[in-house]
């Protein structure tokens, strides 16, 4: 597993190029290997300028990029993986791992150790998962404690030296660049055992292992005939292992209940030493069946010193946790709204918080409101044209709640009232915000008693889990056309 090149690009709308390459690094030794492995299908790494233009075009981030392009925008090119093919100089550079975060585009090109024609399946390209971990590590380094542009520029200037340690010759040794920076001048003269290159320090103190599972659920609900609702669960398993010794070994097992939803698209940290092939081949692209691997998911690893993400996964749960209906109708100078929410019976009815935000874009301030709610409290932010329905920590025994009313608006002021190019007329939504502790939608949990630790001392083992809403939208059923995640990102 190796990387041919890596780029950090600042997205700058309104400038001639719409972006600037802030950092790039190429690995000539890996490039020679790519030329041998790819053979006649080999495409060289381009210069920064052509790469910048091709990537911004593919990500739809150019200012003048408003027209439909068949080769990029057709339904057959729906991208679910953040892996792209860039057309440069009449040739396609693939695979390019790229994503946008905090106005920075993180991109790299993994080495494919086989011919590219025909294009191999992604699951067979081991460098892709390493590329994601590499870019996530750079992202965490740049924005951990970063408060202004000056600090960001300082960290960018440190990258060349840090990558010499963390990713020599294009091979990732340690995705945590902060750890490399903190221990640049560390040298142990008393350690009888050889210290691995990616772990330049040791822990002294009370042994303990902490495991946290965080699942984020997204949903788009329309309650519209012919339009399917969508939802997705993305999970992250985070670990912190305070263990003495140079190379302690830990094995963590993730388990599912009998009716749990299998984990898919699993990406692991480079410190994981081995995996069952069934874990790696479980993909959301494949149709679900009874033969899908449902655990236990065992991850043996040698932990780094710092807090790290052991793995990421997705899952196809059968239903979203909260089903919703939203109807908004324009009646002369006012809007009539009707909202029904139902908590699914399988979901834990114990929230840390739960509330529904109901914005009204492209209108004036709220001047009058009449409403009736079966549960919870309604807060009105008149100048922001926003209603917040505070549901609280539990749904009632019926698991169903409702809100109805009429809203009247004053004259619109372009300076103060919120504007949205999508939410025009009856195209509107409500967005749910909630968090449930000690619960996951898949049922995934880490059994504390099954954690195996091979190190001195008996560690204290703690495990936590939580479910968080992320982009959880319920759209007006009267809207003229459904809105997708893709259109929200444009």
CSV table of C-alpha atoms in Angstrom, one decimal:
chain,number,residue,atom,x,y,z
A,1,UNK,CA,0.0,0.0,0.0
A,2,UNK,CA,1.4,3.4,-1.0
A,3,UNK,CA,0.4,6.8,-2.3
A,4,UNK,CA,1.7,8.3,-5.6
A,5,UNK,CA,0.9,11.9,-4.6
A,6,UNK,CA,-1.0,14.1,-2.2
A,7,UNK,CA,-2.5,17.6,-2.5
A,8,UNK,CA,-4.1,20.2,-0.2
A,9,UNK,CA,-6.2,22.7,-2.1
A,10,UNK,CA,-8.0,25.8,-0.7
A,11,UNK,CA,-11.4,26.3,-2.3
A,12,UNK,CA,-11.7,30.0,-3.2
A,13,UNK,CA,-15.0,30.9,-4.9
A,14,UNK,CA,-14.9,34.1,-6.8
A,15,UNK,CA,-11.2,33.9,-7.8
A,16,UNK,CA,-10.1,33.3,-11.4
A,17,UNK,CA,-9.1,29.6,-10.7
A,18,UNK,CA,-11.6,29.1,-7.8
A,19,UNK,CA,-8.8,27.5,-5.8
A,20,UNK,CA,-5.1,27.4,-4.9
A,21,UNK,CA,-2.8,24.4,-4.3
A,22,UNK,CA,-1.5,25.0,-0.8
A,23,UNK,CA,0.6,21.9,-0.6
A,24,UNK,CA,1.6,19.0,-2.9
A,25,UNK,CA,4.0,16.0,-2.6
A,26,UNK,CA,4.9,13.4,-5.2
A,27,UNK,CA,6.7,10.2,-4.6
A,28,UNK,CA,8.9,9.3,-7.6
A,29,UNK,CA,9.7,5.8,-6.3
A,30,UNK,CA,6.0,4.9,-6.1
A,31,UNK,CA,5.5,6.5,-9.5
A,32,UNK,CA,8.0,4.0,-11.0
A,33,UNK,CA,6.1,1.1,-9.4
A,34,UNK,CA,2.9,2.5,-10.8
A,35,UNK,CA,4.4,2.6,-14.3
A,36,UNK,CA,5.4,-1.1,-14.0
A,37,UNK,CA,2.1,-2.3,-12.4
A,38,UNK,CA,-0.3,-0.4,-14.7
A,39,UNK,CA,1.6,-1.1,-17.9
A,40,UNK,CA,-0.2,0.3,-21.0
A,41,UNK,CA,-3.0,1.7,-18.8
A,42,UNK,CA,-0.5,3.9,-16.8
A,43,UNK,CA,-1.4,7.6,-16.5
A,44,UNK,CA,1.3,9.9,-15.1
A,45,UNK,CA,0.6,12.3,-12.2
A,46,UNK,CA,-0.1,15.7,-13.8
A,47,UNK,CA,1.3,19.1,-12.7
A,48,UNK,CA,-0.6,21.1,-10.1
A,49,UNK,CA,-2.3,23.4,-12.5
A,50,UNK,CA,-4.1,20.8,-14.7
A,51,UNK,CA,-4.9,18.7,-11.6
A,52,UNK,CA,-6.5,21.6,-9.8
A,53,UNK,CA,-8.7,22.5,-12.8
A,54,UNK,CA,-9.8,18.9,-13.4
A,55,UNK,CA,-10.5,18.2,-9.7
A,56,UNK,CA,-12.6,21.4,-9.2
A,57,UNK,CA,-14.5,20.5,-12.4
A,58,UNK,CA,-15.2,17.0,-11.2
A,59,UNK,CA,-16.3,18.3,-7.7
A,60,UNK,CA,-18.6,20.9,-9.3
A,61,UNK,CA,-16.7,23.7,-7.6
A,62,UNK,CA,-16.0,26.0,-10.5
A,63,UNK,CA,-17.9,29.3,-10.5
A,64,UNK,CA,-18.9,29.1,-14.2
A,65,UNK,CA,-19.8,25.4,-13.9
A,66,UNK,CA,-23.6,25.6,-14.2
A,67,UNK,CA,-24.4,23.5,-17.2
A,68,UNK,CA,-25.2,19.8,-17.2
A,69,UNK,CA,-22.3,17.6,-18.3
A,70,UNK,CA,-23.3,14.1,-19.4
A,71,UNK,CA,-19.9,12.5,-18.6
A,72,UNK,CA,-20.0,13.9,-15.0
A,73,UNK,CA,-23.6,14.6,-14.0
A,74,UNK,CA,-25.6,11.7,-15.5
A,75,UNK,CA,-27.4,9.3,-13.2
A,76,UNK,CA,-24.9,6.6,-14.1
A,77,UNK,CA,-22.1,8.6,-12.5
A,78,UNK,CA,-23.7,9.0,-9.0
A,79,UNK,CA,-20.7,8.9,-6.6
A,80,UNK,CA,-21.0,7.4,-3.2
A,81,UNK,CA,-17.4,6.8,-2.4
A,82,UNK,CA,-15.4,10.2,-2.7
A,83,UNK,CA,-13.3,8.4,-5.3
A,84,UNK,CA,-13.1,10.0,-8.7
A,85,UNK,CA,-11.6,9.7,-12.2
A,86,UNK,CA,-10.1,12.9,-13.5
A,87,UNK,CA,-9.9,13.6,-17.3
A,88,UNK,CA,-6.6,15.2,-17.9
A,89,UNK,CA,-5.0,15.6,-21.3
A,90,UNK,CA,-7.3,13.1,-22.9
A,91,UNK,CA,-6.5,10.4,-20.2
A,92,UNK,CA,-8.3,9.5,-17.1
A,93,UNK,CA,-6.4,9.6,-13.8
A,94,UNK,CA,-7.9,7.0,-11.4
A,95,UNK,CA,-8.4,6.5,-8.5
A,96,UNK,CA,-8.3,10.0,-7.0
A,97,UNK,CA,-9.5,10.1,-3.3
A,98,UNK,CA,-10.8,13.6,-2.6
A,99,UNK,CA,-13.1,15.4,-0.2
A,100,UNK,CA,-13.9,19.0,0.8
A,101,UNK,CA,-13.7,20.0,4.5
A,102,UNK,CA,-13.4,23.5,6.0
A,103,UNK,CA,-12.8,25.0,2.5
A,104,UNK,CA,-9.8,22.7,2.0
A,105,UNK,CA,-9.9,19.9,-0.6
A,106,UNK,CA,-7.8,16.9,0.6
A,107,UNK,CA,-6.7,14.7,-2.3
A,108,UNK,CA,-4.4,11.8,-3.0
A,109,UNK,CA,-3.8,9.1,-5.7
A,110,UNK,CA,-3.2,5.6,-4.3
A,111,UNK,CA,-1.0,3.1,-6.0
A,112,UNK,CA,-2.9,0.4,-7.9
A,113,UNK,CA,-0.8,-2.7,-8.1
A,114,UNK,CA,-2.4,-4.1,-11.2
A,115,UNK,CA,-3.5,-3.0,-14.7
A,116,UNK,CA,-6.2,-0.3,-14.8
A,117,UNK,CA,-7.9,-1.7,-17.9
A,118,UNK,CA,-10.4,-3.1,-17.2
A,119,UNK,CA,-10.8,-1.0,-14.0
A,120,UNK,CA,-10.4,-3.2,-10.9
A,121,UNK,CA,-13.0,-3.2,-8.2
A,122,UNK,CA,-12.3,-0.7,-5.4
A,123,UNK,CA,-12.2,-3.5,-2.8
A,124,UNK,CA,-9.1,-4.9,-4.4
A,125,UNK,CA,-7.2,-1.6,-4.2
A,126,UNK,CA,-5.7,-1.7,-0.7
A,127,UNK,CA,-4.2,1.8,-1.1
A,128,UNK,CA,-7.6,3.5,-1.1
A,129,UNK,CA,-8.4,2.9,2.6
A,130,UNK,CA,-4.9,3.9,3.5
A,131,UNK,CA,-5.4,7.1,1.4
A,132,UNK,CA,-8.5,8.0,3.4
A,133,UNK,CA,-6.7,7.4,6.7
A,134,UNK,CA,-3.7,9.5,5.4
A,135,UNK,CA,-6.0,12.5,4.4
A,136,UNK,CA,-8.0,12.2,7.7
A,137,UNK,CA,-4.7,12.4,9.6
A,138,UNK,CA,-3.7,15.5,7.8
A,139,UNK,CA,-7.1,17.1,8.4
A,140,UNK,CA,-6.9,16.3,12.1
A,141,UNK,CA,-3.4,17.8,12.3
A,142,UNK,CA,-4.3,21.0,10.5
A,143,UNK,CA,-7.4,21.8,12.5
A,144,UNK,CA,-6.6,20.4,16.0
A,145,UNK,CA,-6.4,23.6,18.1
A,146,UNK,CA,-6.1,25.8,15.0
A,147,UNK,CA,-7.7,29.2,15.6
A,148,UNK,CA,-6.7,31.4,12.7
A,149,UNK,CA,-5.0,31.5,9.2
A,150,UNK,CA,-1.6,32.2,10.7
A,151,UNK,CA,-1.7,28.9,12.7
A,152,UNK,CA,-2.9,27.1,9.6
A,153,UNK,CA,0.0,28.5,7.5
A,154,UNK,CA,2.4,27.4,10.2
A,155,UNK,CA,1.1,23.9,10.2
A,156,UNK,CA,1.2,23.8,6.4
A,157,UNK,CA,4.9,24.8,6.5
A,158,UNK,CA,5.5,21.8,8.9
A,159,UNK,CA,4.0,19.2,6.6
A,160,UNK,CA,7.1,18.5,4.4
A,161,UNK,CA,9.2,17.5,7.5
A,162,UNK,CA,6.4,15.6,9.2
A,163,UNK,CA,5.6,13.5,6.1
A,164,UNK,CA,9.2,12.4,6.0
A,165,UNK,CA,8.5,10.6,9.2
A,166,UNK,CA,4.8,9.7,8.9
A,167,UNK,CA,4.7,8.7,5.2
A,168,UNK,CA,8.3,8.0,3.9
A,169,UNK,CA,8.4,7.0,0.2
A,170,UNK,CA,4.6,7.2,0.0
A,171,UNK,CA,4.0,4.4,2.6
A,172,UNK,CA,1.9,5.5,5.6
A,173,UNK,CA,3.5,4.6,9.0
A,174,UNK,CA,1.5,6.9,11.3
A,175,UNK,CA,-1.6,8.9,10.4
A,176,UNK,CA,-1.3,11.0,13.5
A,177,UNK,CA,0.9,13.9,12.4
A,178,UNK,CA,0.6,15.7,15.8
A,179,UNK,CA,2.2,12.7,17.4
A,180,UNK,CA,5.1,13.0,15.0
A,181,UNK,CA,5.5,16.7,15.7
A,182,UNK,CA,5.4,16.2,19.5
A,183,UNK,CA,8.1,13.6,19.3
A,184,UNK,CA,10.3,15.0,16.6
A,185,UNK,CA,13.3,15.2,18.9
A,186,UNK,CA,12.4,12.3,21.2
A,187,UNK,CA,15.0,9.6,21.4
A,188,UNK,CA,15.1,6.7,23.9
A,189,UNK,CA,18.6,5.6,25.0
A,190,UNK,CA,17.4,3.2,27.8
A,191,UNK,CA,14.9,1.2,25.8
A,192,UNK,CA,16.2,-2.4,25.4
A,193,UNK,CA,13.6,-3.2,22.7
A,194,UNK,CA,13.6,-1.5,19.3
A,195,UNK,CA,11.0,1.2,19.1
A,196,UNK,CA,8.8,1.1,15.9
A,197,UNK,CA,9.1,4.1,13.6
A,198,UNK,CA,5.4,5.1,13.9
A,199,UNK,CA,5.4,5.0,17.8
A,200,UNK,CA,8.1,7.3,19.1
A,201,UNK,CA,7.0,7.3,22.8
A,202,UNK,CA,5.7,5.1,25.6
A,203,UNK,CA,3.1,5.4,28.2
A,204,UNK,CA,3.7,5.3,32.0
A,205,UNK,CA,0.8,5.2,34.4
A,206,UNK,CA,-2.4,3.4,35.2
A,207,UNK,CA,-3.5,1.1,32.3
A,208,UNK,CA,-6.9,1.8,30.8
A,209,UNK,CA,-8.7,1.2,27.5
A,210,UNK,CA,-11.6,3.4,26.4
A,211,UNK,CA,-13.9,2.5,23.4
A,212,UNK,CA,-16.5,4.9,22.0
A,213,UNK,CA,-19.0,4.0,19.2
A,214,UNK,CA,-20.7,7.0,17.6
A,215,UNK,CA,-23.3,6.5,14.9
A,216,UNK,CA,-24.7,9.3,12.8
A,217,UNK,CA,-27.9,8.9,11.0
A,218,UNK,CA,-28.9,10.9,7.9
A,219,UNK,CA,-32.4,10.9,6.4
A,220,UNK,CA,-34.4,12.5,3.6
A,221,UNK,CA,-38.1,12.0,4.0
A,222,UNK,CA,-40.7,13.2,1.5
A,223,UNK,CA,-44.0,11.4,2.1
A,224,UNK,CA,-44.5,11.7,-1.6
A,225,UNK,CA,-45.9,9.0,-3.9
A,226,UNK,CA,-43.3,7.8,-6.3
A,227,UNK,CA,-40.4,9.3,-4.3
A,228,UNK,CA,-38.5,7.0,-2.0
A,229,UNK,CA,-37.3,8.1,1.4
A,230,UNK,CA,-33.6,7.6,2.1
A,231,UNK,CA,-31.6,7.1,5.2
A,232,UNK,CA,-28.1,6.0,6.1
A,233,UNK,CA,-26.0,5.2,9.2
A,234,UNK,CA,-22.3,6.0,9.4
A,235,UNK,CA,-20.4,4.7,12.5
A,236,UNK,CA,-17.0,5.6,14.0
A,237,UNK,CA,-15.2,3.5,16.6
A,238,UNK,CA,-12.8,5.7,18.6
A,239,UNK,CA,-10.2,4.2,21.0
A,240,UNK,CA,-7.7,5.5,23.6
A,241,UNK,CA,-5.3,2.9,25.0
A,242,UNK,CA,-3.1,3.9,27.9
A,243,UNK,CA,-0.9,0.8,28.1
A,244,UNK,CA,2.7,0.4,29.3
A,245,UNK,CA,5.2,-1.3,27.0
A,246,UNK,CA,6.6,-0.6,23.5
A,247,UNK,CA,4.2,-2.9,21.6
A,248,UNK,CA,1.1,-3.8,23.6
A,249,UNK,CA,-1.5,-5.8,21.7
A,250,UNK,CA,-5.2,-5.3,22.0
A,251,UNK,CA,-8.2,-7.1,20.4
A,252,UNK,CA,-11.6,-5.5,20.4
A,253,UNK,CA,-14.7,-7.2,19.3
A,254,UNK,CA,-17.8,-5.4,18.0
A,255,UNK,CA,-21.0,-7.3,18.4
A,256,UNK,CA,-24.5,-7.1,17.1
A,257,UNK,CA,-27.8,-8.3,18.7
A,258,UNK,CA,-29.8,-11.0,16.9
A,259,UNK,CA,-31.8,-8.5,14.9
A,260,UNK,CA,-28.9,-6.0,14.4
A,261,UNK,CA,-28.0,-4.6,11.0
A,262,UNK,CA,-24.7,-5.9,9.5
A,263,UNK,CA,-21.8,-3.4,9.3
A,264,UNK,CA,-20.5,-2.6,5.8
A,265,UNK,CA,-17.9,-0.5,4.0
A,266,UNK,CA,-15.5,-1.0,6.9
A,267,UNK,CA,-12.3,1.1,6.9
A,268,UNK,CA,-9.7,0.4,9.5
A,269,UNK,CA,-6.7,2.3,11.1
A,270,UNK,CA,-3.3,1.2,9.8
A,271,UNK,CA,-2.4,-0.2,13.3
A,272,UNK,CA,-4.9,-3.1,12.8
A,273,UNK,CA,-2.7,-6.1,12.2
A,274,UNK,CA,-5.2,-8.6,10.6
A,275,UNK,CA,-8.8,-8.8,9.6
A,276,UNK,CA,-11.3,-11.6,8.6
A,277,UNK,CA,-11.9,-11.4,4.8
A,278,UNK,CA,-15.6,-11.3,5.4
A,279,UNK,CA,-15.2,-7.9,7.2
A,280,UNK,CA,-13.4,-6.4,4.2
A,281,UNK,CA,-15.7,-7.7,1.5
A,282,UNK,CA,-19.0,-6.5,3.1
A,283,UNK,CA,-20.2,-3.6,0.9
A,284,UNK,CA,-23.3,-1.4,0.8
A,285,UNK,CA,-23.2,-1.7,-3.0
A,286,UNK,CA,-24.1,-5.3,-2.8
A,287,UNK,CA,-27.7,-6.4,-2.1
A,288,UNK,CA,-28.4,-7.4,1.5
A,289,UNK,CA,-29.2,-11.1,2.1
A,290,UNK,CA,-29.3,-13.6,5.0
A,291,UNK,CA,-25.7,-14.6,4.3
A,292,UNK,CA,-24.3,-11.1,5.1
A,293,UNK,CA,-21.6,-11.3,7.8
A,294,UNK,CA,-23.0,-10.2,11.1
A,295,UNK,CA,-20.0,-10.5,13.4
A,296,UNK,CA,-18.4,-10.6,15.8
A,297,UNK,CA,-16.1,-8.1,14.1
A,298,UNK,CA,-12.7,-8.6,15.7
A,299,UNK,CA,-9.9,-6.0,15.4
A,300,UNK,CA,-6.5,-7.0,16.6
A,301,UNK,CA,-4.1,-4.0,16.8
A,302,UNK,CA,-1.1,-2.4,18.3
A,303,UNK,CA,-2.5,1.0,19.5
A,304,UNK,CA,-0.7,4.3,19.1
A,305,UNK,CA,-0.4,6.6,22.1
A,306,UNK,CA,-3.0,9.1,21.1
A,307,UNK,CA,-6.8,8.9,20.7
A,308,UNK,CA,-7.5,7.4,17.3
A,309,UNK,CA,-10.4,6.1,15.1
A,310,UNK,CA,-10.1,2.4,15.0
A,311,UNK,CA,-12.6,2.0,12.2
A,312,UNK,CA,-15.4,3.5,10.2
A,313,UNK,CA,-18.5,1.7,8.9
A,314,UNK,CA,-21.9,2.1,7.3
A,315,UNK,CA,-25.1,0.1,7.7
A,316,UNK,CA,-28.4,-0.4,6.0
A,317,UNK,CA,-30.9,-0.2,8.8
A,318,UNK,CA,-34.5,-1.2,7.9
A,319,UNK,CA,-36.2,2.1,9.1
A,320,UNK,CA,-35.1,5.6,10.2
A,321,UNK,CA,-35.5,6.2,13.9
A,322,UNK,CA,-38.1,9.0,13.6
A,323,UNK,CA,-40.7,9.0,10.8
A,324,UNK,CA,-42.0,12.4,9.8
A,325,UNK,CA,-44.7,14.2,7.9
A,326,UNK,CA,-44.5,17.9,7.0
A,327,UNK,CA,-47.1,19.8,5.1
A,328,UNK,CA,-46.9,23.6,4.4
A,329,UNK,CA,-49.6,25.4,2.4
A,330,UNK,CA,-49.6,29.0,1.3
A,331,UNK,CA,-53.0,30.7,2.1
A,332,UNK,CA,-52.9,34.3,1.0
A,333,UNK,CA,-50.6,36.2,3.4
A,334,UNK,CA,-50.0,33.3,5.8
A,335,UNK,CA,-48.7,29.7,5.8
A,336,UNK,CA,-50.5,26.8,7.3
A,337,UNK,CA,-48.2,24.0,8.7
A,338,UNK,CA,-48.9,20.5,9.8
A,339,UNK,CA,-46.2,18.3,11.3
A,340,UNK,CA,-46.5,14.7,12.6
A,341,UNK,CA,-43.5,12.8,14.1
A,342,UNK,CA,-43.4,9.2,15.2
A,343,UNK,CA,-40.6,7.5,17.0
A,344,UNK,CA,-40.1,3.9,15.8
A,345,UNK,CA,-41.0,1.4,18.4
A,346,UNK,CA,-37.5,-0.3,18.3
A,347,UNK,CA,-35.7,3.0,19.2
A,348,UNK,CA,-34.7,3.8,22.7
A,349,UNK,CA,-37.1,6.5,24.0
A,350,UNK,CA,-34.5,8.4,26.1
A,351,UNK,CA,-32.9,11.4,24.4
A,352,UNK,CA,-30.2,13.7,25.7
A,353,UNK,CA,-32.1,16.2,23.6
A,354,UNK,CA,-34.5,16.2,20.7
A,355,UNK,CA,-35.8,19.2,18.7
A,356,UNK,CA,-37.2,20.1,15.3
A,357,UNK,CA,-36.0,23.3,13.5
A,358,UNK,CA,-38.5,24.7,11.1
A,359,UNK,CA,-37.0,27.5,9.0
A,360,UNK,CA,-38.9,29.8,6.6
A,361,UNK,CA,-36.5,31.1,4.0
A,362,UNK,CA,-36.9,34.0,1.6
A,363,UNK,CA,-39.7,35.6,3.7
A,364,UNK,CA,-40.0,38.5,6.1
A,365,UNK,CA,-40.0,38.3,9.9
A,366,UNK,CA,-42.7,36.3,11.7
A,367,UNK,CA,-45.3,38.8,12.9
A,368,UNK,CA,-48.1,36.5,14.1
A,369,UNK,CA,-48.3,32.8,15.1
A,370,UNK,CA,-51.2,30.6,16.1
A,371,UNK,CA,-50.4,27.0,16.9
A,372,UNK,CA,-51.4,23.8,18.7
A,373,UNK,CA,-49.0,21.1,19.8
A,374,UNK,CA,-49.7,17.8,21.4
A,375,UNK,CA,-46.3,17.6,23.1
A,376,UNK,CA,-43.3,19.8,23.9
A,377,UNK,CA,-42.7,23.5,23.6
A,378,UNK,CA,-42.4,25.9,20.7
A,379,UNK,CA,-39.9,28.7,20.6
A,380,UNK,CA,-40.2,31.6,18.1
A,381,UNK,CA,-37.3,33.5,16.6
A,382,UNK,CA,-39.2,36.2,14.7
A,383,UNK,CA,-36.3,38.0,13.1
A,384,UNK,CA,-34.7,34.7,11.9
A,385,UNK,CA,-38.0,33.4,10.6
A,386,UNK,CA,-37.4,30.2,12.6
A,387,UNK,CA,-39.5,28.0,14.8
A,388,UNK,CA,-37.8,25.5,17.1
A,389,UNK,CA,-40.0,22.7,18.5
A,390,UNK,CA,-38.4,21.4,21.7
A,391,UNK,CA,-39.5,17.9,22.1
A,392,UNK,CA,-37.4,17.1,25.1
A,393,UNK,CA,-36.0,13.8,26.4
A,394,UNK,CA,-38.9,11.4,25.7
A,395,UNK,CA,-41.8,10.9,23.3
A,396,UNK,CA,-45.2,10.2,24.9
A,397,UNK,CA,-46.3,6.6,25.3
A,398,UNK,CA,-48.1,6.8,22.0
A,399,UNK,CA,-44.7,7.5,20.3
A,400,UNK,CA,-46.5,10.1,18.1
A,401,UNK,CA,-46.6,13.9,18.4
A,402,UNK,CA,-48.1,16.7,16.3
A,403,UNK,CA,-47.8,20.4,15.6
A,404,UNK,CA,-50.2,22.5,13.6
A,405,UNK,CA,-50.7,26.2,13.1
A,406,UNK,CA,-50.6,29.3,10.9
A,407,UNK,CA,-47.7,31.7,10.5
A,408,UNK,CA,-47.9,35.3,9.2
A,409,UNK,CA,-44.9,37.2,7.9
A,410,UNK,CA,-44.0,40.9,7.6
A,411,UNK,CA,-42.2,42.8,4.8
A,412,UNK,CA,-39.1,41.0,3.7
A,413,UNK,CA,-35.7,42.7,4.4
A,414,UNK,CA,-32.9,41.3,2.3
A,415,UNK,CA,-30.3,42.3,4.9
A,416,UNK,CA,-31.7,40.4,7.9
A,417,UNK,CA,-34.0,37.5,6.7
A,418,UNK,CA,-32.4,34.2,5.8
A,419,UNK,CA,-32.1,33.4,2.1
A,420,UNK,CA,-31.9,30.0,0.4
A,421,UNK,CA,-31.8,29.4,-3.4
A,422,UNK,CA,-33.6,26.0,-3.0
A,423,UNK,CA,-36.3,26.7,-0.4
A,424,UNK,CA,-38.5,28.9,-2.6
A,425,UNK,CA,-42.3,28.9,-2.4
A,426,UNK,CA,-43.6,25.6,-1.0
A,427,UNK,CA,-40.1,23.9,-1.2
A,428,UNK,CA,-39.4,23.8,2.6
A,429,UNK,CA,-38.2,21.4,5.2
A,430,UNK,CA,-37.9,20.8,8.9
A,431,UNK,CA,-34.6,19.4,10.4
A,432,UNK,CA,-34.4,17.1,13.4
A,433,UNK,CA,-31.6,17.4,15.9
A,434,UNK,CA,-31.3,14.7,18.5
A,435,UNK,CA,-28.8,12.6,20.5
A,436,UNK,CA,-29.4,9.3,22.3
A,437,UNK,CA,-26.7,8.0,24.7
A,438,UNK,CA,-25.9,4.4,25.4
A,439,UNK,CA,-27.6,3.4,22.1
A,440,UNK,CA,-26.8,2.7,18.4
A,441,UNK,CA,-29.3,2.2,15.6
A,442,UNK,CA,-27.5,-0.9,14.3
A,443,UNK,CA,-27.3,-2.3,17.8
A,444,UNK,CA,-23.5,-2.4,17.6
A,445,UNK,CA,-21.7,-2.5,20.9
A,446,UNK,CA,-18.2,-3.3,22.3
A,447,UNK,CA,-18.3,-6.1,24.9
A,448,UNK,CA,-16.0,-5.0,27.7
A,449,UNK,CA,-15.5,-8.6,28.8
A,450,UNK,CA,-14.3,-9.7,25.4
A,451,UNK,CA,-11.6,-7.1,25.0
A,452,UNK,CA,-8.2,-8.8,25.1
A,453,UNK,CA,-5.1,-6.9,26.3
A,454,UNK,CA,-1.6,-8.3,26.1
A,455,UNK,CA,0.4,-5.8,28.3
A,456,UNK,CA,1.6,-5.5,31.8
A,457,UNK,CA,-1.0,-4.8,34.4
A,458,UNK,CA,-4.8,-5.3,34.3
A,459,UNK,CA,-6.4,-2.3,32.5
A,460,UNK,CA,-9.7,-0.6,33.3
A,461,UNK,CA,-11.9,-1.0,30.3
A,462,UNK,CA,-14.7,1.3,29.5
A,463,UNK,CA,-17.1,1.4,26.5
A,464,UNK,CA,-19.6,4.1,25.4
A,465,UNK,CA,-21.9,4.5,22.5
A,466,UNK,CA,-24.3,7.1,21.2
A,467,UNK,CA,-26.6,7.9,18.2
A,468,UNK,CA,-26.5,11.5,16.7
A,469,UNK,CA,-28.7,13.0,14.0
A,470,UNK,CA,-26.8,14.4,11.0
A,471,UNK,CA,-28.6,16.1,8.0
A,472,UNK,CA,-32.0,14.7,9.1
A,473,UNK,CA,-34.5,16.4,6.8
A,474,UNK,CA,-38.3,16.0,6.5
A,475,UNK,CA,-39.5,17.9,3.4
A,476,UNK,CA,-42.8,19.5,2.7
A,477,UNK,CA,-45.0,16.9,1.0
A,478,UNK,CA,-46.5,19.7,-1.1
A,479,UNK,CA,-43.1,20.7,-2.6
A,480,UNK,CA,-43.1,20.6,-6.4
A,481,UNK,CA,-40.0,18.4,-6.7
A,482,UNK,CA,-37.9,16.3,-4.2
A,483,UNK,CA,-34.6,17.7,-3.0
A,484,UNK,CA,-31.6,15.4,-2.7
A,485,UNK,CA,-28.4,15.5,-0.7
A,486,UNK,CA,-26.6,16.3,-4.0
A,487,UNK,CA,-28.6,19.4,-4.7
A,488,UNK,CA,-28.0,20.7,-1.1
A,489,UNK,CA,-24.3,20.5,-1.7
A,490,UNK,CA,-24.3,22.5,-5.0
